[in-house]
Coordinates of C-alpha atoms in Angstrom, one line a residue:
X62 CA 0.0 0.0 0.0
X63 CA 1.3 3.5 -0.9
X64 CA 2.6 5.4 2.1
X65 CA 0.5 8.5 1.2
X66 CA -2.6 6.4 0.9
X67 CA -2.0 4.8 4.4
X68 CA -1.5 8.3 5.9
X69 CA -4.8 9.5 4.3
X70 CA -6.6 6.5 5.7
X71 CA -5.0 6.9 9.2
X72 CA -5.8 10.6 9.2
X73 CA -9.4 10.1 8.2
X74 CA -9.9 7.4 10.8
X75 CA -8.3 9.5 13.5
X76 CA -10.5 12.5 12.5
X77 CA -13.7 10.3 12.5
X78 CA -12.8 8.9 15.9
X79 CA -12.3 12.4 17.2
X80 CA -15.6 13.7 16.1
X81 CA -17.6 10.6 16.6
X82 CA -16.2 9.4 19.9
X83 CA -18.5 10.1 22.8
X84 CA -17.4 13.0 24.8
X85 CA -17.8 13.1 28.6
X86 CA -21.3 14.2 29.3
X87 CA -21.8 17.0 31.8
X88 CA -25.0 15.8 33.3
X89 CA -27.5 18.2 34.7
X90 CA -27.2 18.1 38.5
X91 CA -31.0 18.2 39.1
X92 CA -32.1 18.7 42.6
X93 CA -30.4 15.7 44.3
X94 CA -28.5 17.9 46.7
X95 CA -31.7 19.2 48.2
X96 CA -33.9 17.5 50.8
X97 CA -37.4 17.1 49.5
X98 CA -38.5 15.7 52.9
X99 CA -37.9 19.1 54.5
X100 CA -39.6 22.3 53.6
X101 CA -38.3 25.6 54.9
X102 CA -40.0 29.0 55.0
X103 CA -37.7 32.0 54.7
X104 CA -38.6 35.7 55.0
X105 CA -35.9 37.9 53.6
X106 CA -34.7 40.7 51.5
X107 CA -33.5 40.3 47.9
X108 CA -29.9 41.2 47.3
X109 CA -29.4 40.0 43.7
X110 CA -31.3 38.1 41.0
X111 CA -29.1 36.3 38.5
X112 CA -31.4 35.7 35.5
X113 CA -29.1 33.4 33.6
X114 CA -28.8 29.7 32.5
X115 CA -28.9 27.0 33.5
X116 CA -30.9 28.2 36.5
X117 CA -31.9 31.6 37.7
X118 CA -30.3 32.2 41.2
X119 CA -31.7 34.5 43.9
X120 CA -29.5 35.8 46.6
X121 CA -31.3 37.1 49.7
X122 CA -30.6 37.9 53.3
X123 CA -32.6 36.3 56.2
X124 CA -32.1 37.6 59.7
X125 CA -30.9 34.9 62.2
X126 CA -32.1 34.7 65.9
X127 CA -29.9 37.7 66.8
X128 CA -31.1 39.8 63.9
X129 CA -27.8 39.3 61.9
X130 CA -28.3 38.6 58.2
X131 CA -27.6 35.2 56.9
X132 CA -26.8 35.2 53.2
X133 CA -28.9 32.6 51.3
X134 CA -28.8 31.4 47.8
X135 CA -32.0 30.2 46.1
X136 CA -32.1 28.1 43.0
X137 CA -35.0 28.7 40.6
X138 CA -36.0 27.2 37.2
X139 CA -34.3 28.2 34.0
X140 CA -35.0 31.8 32.8
X141 CA -36.9 30.5 29.7
X142 CA -39.3 28.7 32.0
X143 CA -39.7 31.7 34.3
X144 CA -40.3 34.0 31.3
X145 CA -43.3 31.9 30.4
X146 CA -44.8 33.0 33.8
X147 CA -44.0 36.6 33.1
X148 CA -40.6 36.9 34.8
X149 CA -37.8 39.1 33.6
X150 CA -34.4 40.2 35.0
X151 CA -36.2 43.0 36.9
X152 CA -39.0 40.9 38.5
X153 CA -37.2 41.1 41.8
X154 CA -34.9 43.9 42.8
X155 CA -32.5 44.4 45.7
X156 CA -34.4 45.5 48.8
X157 CA -37.6 43.6 47.9
X158 CA -39.1 41.7 50.8
X159 CA -40.0 38.1 49.8
X160 CA -41.2 34.9 51.4
X161 CA -39.6 31.8 50.1
X162 CA -40.6 28.2 50.5
X163 CA -38.3 25.4 49.4
X164 CA -36.2 22.4 50.0
X165 CA -33.0 23.1 51.9
X166 CA -29.6 21.7 50.9
X167 CA -28.9 18.4 52.6
X168 CA -25.5 19.5 53.8
X169 CA -27.0 22.3 55.8
X170 CA -25.6 25.2 53.8
X171 CA -27.9 28.3 53.4
X172 CA -29.0 27.1 49.9
X173 CA -32.6 26.3 48.9
X174 CA -34.4 25.0 45.9
X175 CA -37.3 27.5 45.7
X176 CA -40.7 25.9 45.1
X177 CA -42.8 28.8 46.0
X178 CA -42.0 32.5 46.1
X179 CA -44.2 35.3 47.4
X180 CA -43.5 38.7 45.9
X181 CA -43.3 42.0 47.8
X182 CA -47.0 42.7 46.9
X183 CA -48.1 39.4 48.4
X184 CA -48.7 37.6 45.1
X185 CA -47.3 34.2 44.2
X186 CA -44.7 34.4 41.5
X187 CA -45.2 31.6 39.0
X188 CA -42.4 29.1 39.1
X189 CA -43.7 26.2 37.0
X190 CA -42.1 23.6 39.3
X191 CA -44.7 20.9 38.5

């Protein structure tokens, strides 16, 4: 077999293996780190809404027993799902008082999967968790 021909076959095979070989999948983490058997209610003040993929994230402060703020992070649905319910990046603003219901993180960190959110005006903000 001609050397150039063998090189062409080898190069083509290497190229095909490179593009066709399964790459490591970065699986979606889901909600496995949250405890669905516990539901917490948190009344706090919004500090930041990150309206970005893969999930919108809400940062908020909740006073502890001594009145000191505890910085919480709340995970929401993807922005495209929230938009269907009328959300946008300005739905919640720093300083807004909110009530949050959700599943806390199993490890005890101040992180919650939000499954219900009451807006400053007392209305339920649609989350489409079901």
